[in-house]
């Protein structure tokens, strides 16, 4: 919930930004909020609350849900920008839509049993990080996610701008699609196909 609130606050700051400092701070707040309300804590909560037999499929469904968000929101944002021709107005609408994240986060509250006297002591965050950085699997997973995040973010940032800057438009069943909208749909299609991939690999993970 707090991560979603930070994300919305950053979006509102960007929407009202009149100079570079406010825009930069807004981006930073949104980034922190996205990290706190993104896949990391969500998949962790789902993984802890799901039986081992169905955990892989549950994580696949959750990942597919995030991909559906990409499929729905990015084209929506491009349509808004094409209609308003004002990114401040677009950011205001997206901030209003993002407010829904805050109450929805209540559904991820975990029901944790009280620790028994015989249970091992709870590991601190510092000790957990030290153990993780000494584990080869964690380092390899981190590198893999860095490569994934870098190239997906690179495409998501530059592909729509490239299509728009080069005025690449098209028509779909007779309806003209502007270059701005086409850029959004290009990224939306990445999310659409990732839905199928996440569901497939989630199912395969549960069977193998």
XYZ file of C-alpha atoms in Angstrom:
208
model
C 0.000 0.000 0.000
C 2.776 2.421 0.907
C 4.605 1.610 -2.332
C 1.473 2.331 -4.353
C 0.992 5.640 -2.520
C 4.596 6.636 -3.269
C 4.106 5.731 -6.929
C 0.968 7.879 -7.173
C 2.728 10.769 -5.397
C 5.568 10.581 -7.912
C 3.123 10.537 -10.829
C 1.324 13.605 -9.476
C 4.632 15.401 -8.996
C 5.575 14.678 -12.603
C 2.135 15.821 -13.790
C 2.581 19.188 -12.064
C 6.292 19.580 -12.840
C 7.268 22.860 -14.420
C 11.039 22.348 -14.230
C 13.645 19.600 -14.172
C 14.065 19.134 -10.413
C 10.394 18.316 -9.779
C 10.379 15.981 -12.782
C 13.480 14.166 -11.510
C 12.159 13.866 -7.947
C 8.823 12.618 -9.272
C 10.573 9.948 -11.328
C 12.622 8.921 -8.293
C 9.508 8.626 -6.100
C 7.723 6.596 -8.756
C 10.744 4.316 -9.074
C 10.881 3.684 -5.326
C 7.130 3.089 -5.243
C 7.344 0.707 -8.194
C 10.099 -1.273 -6.455
C 8.004 -1.500 -3.275
C 4.764 -2.391 -5.062
C 6.146 -4.375 -7.993
C 6.889 -8.016 -8.720
C 9.452 -8.501 -5.940
C 7.186 -8.221 -2.883
C 4.087 -9.466 -4.732
C 5.661 -12.702 -5.947
C 7.287 -13.185 -2.547
C 3.944 -12.883 -0.770
C 2.222 -15.212 -3.239
C 5.049 -17.753 -3.025
C 4.879 -17.880 0.768
C 1.092 -18.262 0.849
C 0.774 -20.884 -1.924
C 1.253 -24.654 -1.457
C 4.388 -25.974 -3.134
C 2.385 -28.108 -5.598
C 0.676 -25.073 -7.141
C 3.283 -22.386 -6.430
C 4.798 -22.267 -9.924
C 1.396 -21.910 -11.587
C 0.354 -19.213 -9.090
C 3.520 -17.229 -9.800
C 2.902 -17.619 -13.533
C -0.648 -16.270 -13.179
C 0.611 -13.309 -11.107
C 3.290 -12.538 -13.708
C 0.708 -12.795 -16.491
C -1.424 -10.278 -14.595
C 1.456 -7.813 -14.615
C 1.911 -8.376 -18.332
C -1.793 -7.720 -18.891
C -1.285 -4.389 -17.144
C 1.449 -3.560 -19.644
C -0.819 -4.628 -22.512
C -3.670 -2.437 -21.239
C -1.995 0.646 -19.768
C 0.740 1.486 -22.301
C -1.608 1.704 -25.331
C -4.113 3.539 -23.100
C -1.436 6.095 -22.214
C -0.489 6.561 -25.874
C -4.151 7.092 -26.818
C -4.487 9.677 -24.040
C -1.361 11.481 -25.167
C -2.521 11.476 -28.770
C -5.922 12.876 -27.704
C -4.742 15.472 -25.178
C -1.452 16.370 -26.894
C -0.364 17.359 -23.365
C 1.702 15.012 -21.243
C 0.703 16.820 -18.009
C -2.945 15.867 -18.575
C -1.934 12.320 -19.514
C 0.049 11.936 -16.295
C -2.877 13.229 -14.217
C -5.190 10.564 -15.688
C -2.593 7.809 -15.196
C -2.064 8.937 -11.585
C -5.827 8.716 -10.997
C -5.896 5.183 -12.436
C -2.869 4.210 -10.309
C -4.718 5.102 -7.101
C -6.477 1.724 -7.447
C -3.214 0.009 -6.467
C -3.476 1.238 -2.871
C -6.713 -0.555 -1.830
C -5.883 -3.605 -3.968
C -2.660 -4.073 -1.973
C -4.781 -4.965 1.063
C -5.539 -8.292 -0.603
C -1.865 -9.272 -0.313
C -1.790 -9.086 3.483
C -0.234 -12.273 4.789
C -1.682 -14.386 7.590
C 1.402 -15.397 9.536
C 1.249 -17.715 12.519
C 2.841 -16.565 15.750
C 6.390 -18.001 16.081
C 6.655 -20.893 18.514
C 9.268 -21.099 21.246
C 11.041 -23.900 19.413
C 11.144 -22.047 16.096
C 14.545 -20.733 14.935
C 15.130 -16.996 15.442
C 13.837 -14.713 12.697
C 16.621 -13.739 10.295
C 17.291 -10.012 10.044
C 17.278 -8.250 6.683
C 21.018 -7.593 6.967
C 21.807 -11.271 7.607
C 19.496 -12.314 4.777
C 21.303 -10.000 2.341
C 24.710 -11.250 3.473
C 23.592 -14.848 2.940
C 22.115 -13.998 -0.471
C 25.270 -12.302 -1.764
C 27.278 -15.377 -0.768
C 24.937 -17.670 -2.732
C 25.871 -18.338 -6.354
C 22.274 -18.977 -7.397
C 21.185 -15.561 -6.132
C 23.991 -13.812 -8.019
C 23.171 -15.631 -11.261
C 19.473 -14.853 -10.847
C 20.265 -11.176 -10.221
C 22.397 -10.969 -13.363
C 19.635 -12.632 -15.371
C 17.012 -10.190 -14.095
C 19.358 -7.260 -14.804
C 19.756 -8.334 -18.427
C 15.999 -8.875 -18.755
C 15.099 -5.568 -17.118
C 17.699 -3.629 -19.096
C 16.638 -4.756 -22.549
C 12.890 -4.624 -21.821
C 13.205 -1.123 -20.353
C 15.441 -0.056 -23.253
C 12.845 -1.211 -25.786
C 9.976 0.223 -23.752
C 11.663 3.608 -23.549
C 13.011 4.013 -27.071
C 10.740 2.010 -29.405
C 7.616 4.220 -28.993
C 9.722 7.372 -29.327
C 11.439 5.973 -32.444
C 8.098 5.133 -34.071
C 6.680 8.544 -33.157
C 9.765 10.513 -34.247
C 9.754 8.782 -37.634
C 5.977 9.268 -38.056
C 5.354 5.566 -38.619
C 1.576 5.309 -38.817
C -0.759 2.628 -40.115
C -4.443 1.767 -40.465
C -6.261 -1.112 -38.772
C -9.401 -2.269 -40.622
C -9.705 1.194 -42.097
C -9.125 3.052 -38.825
C -6.006 5.236 -38.969
C -3.575 4.746 -36.081
C -1.238 7.628 -35.345
C 2.482 7.133 -34.768
C 1.990 7.968 -31.067
C -0.672 5.267 -30.652
C 1.290 2.735 -32.709
C 4.276 3.128 -30.386
C 2.071 2.300 -27.419
C 0.522 -0.703 -29.122
C 3.977 -2.015 -30.036
C 4.896 -2.189 -26.332
C 1.425 -3.470 -25.478
C 1.942 -6.440 -27.795
C 5.103 -7.363 -25.880
C 2.962 -7.592 -22.742
C 0.253 -9.556 -24.577
C 2.638 -12.278 -25.711
C 4.293 -12.348 -22.297
C 0.913 -13.324 -20.800
C 0.999 -16.575 -22.791
C 4.657 -17.126 -21.931
C 4.156 -16.564 -18.193
C 1.180 -18.942 -18.030
C 2.992 -21.599 -20.075
C 6.218 -21.517 -18.067
C 4.315 -21.353 -14.788
C 2.474 -24.536 -15.765
C 5.668 -26.242 -16.958
C 7.445 -25.264 -13.747
C 4.763 -27.033 -11.727
C 5.068 -30.206 -13.808
C 8.872 -30.388 -14.046
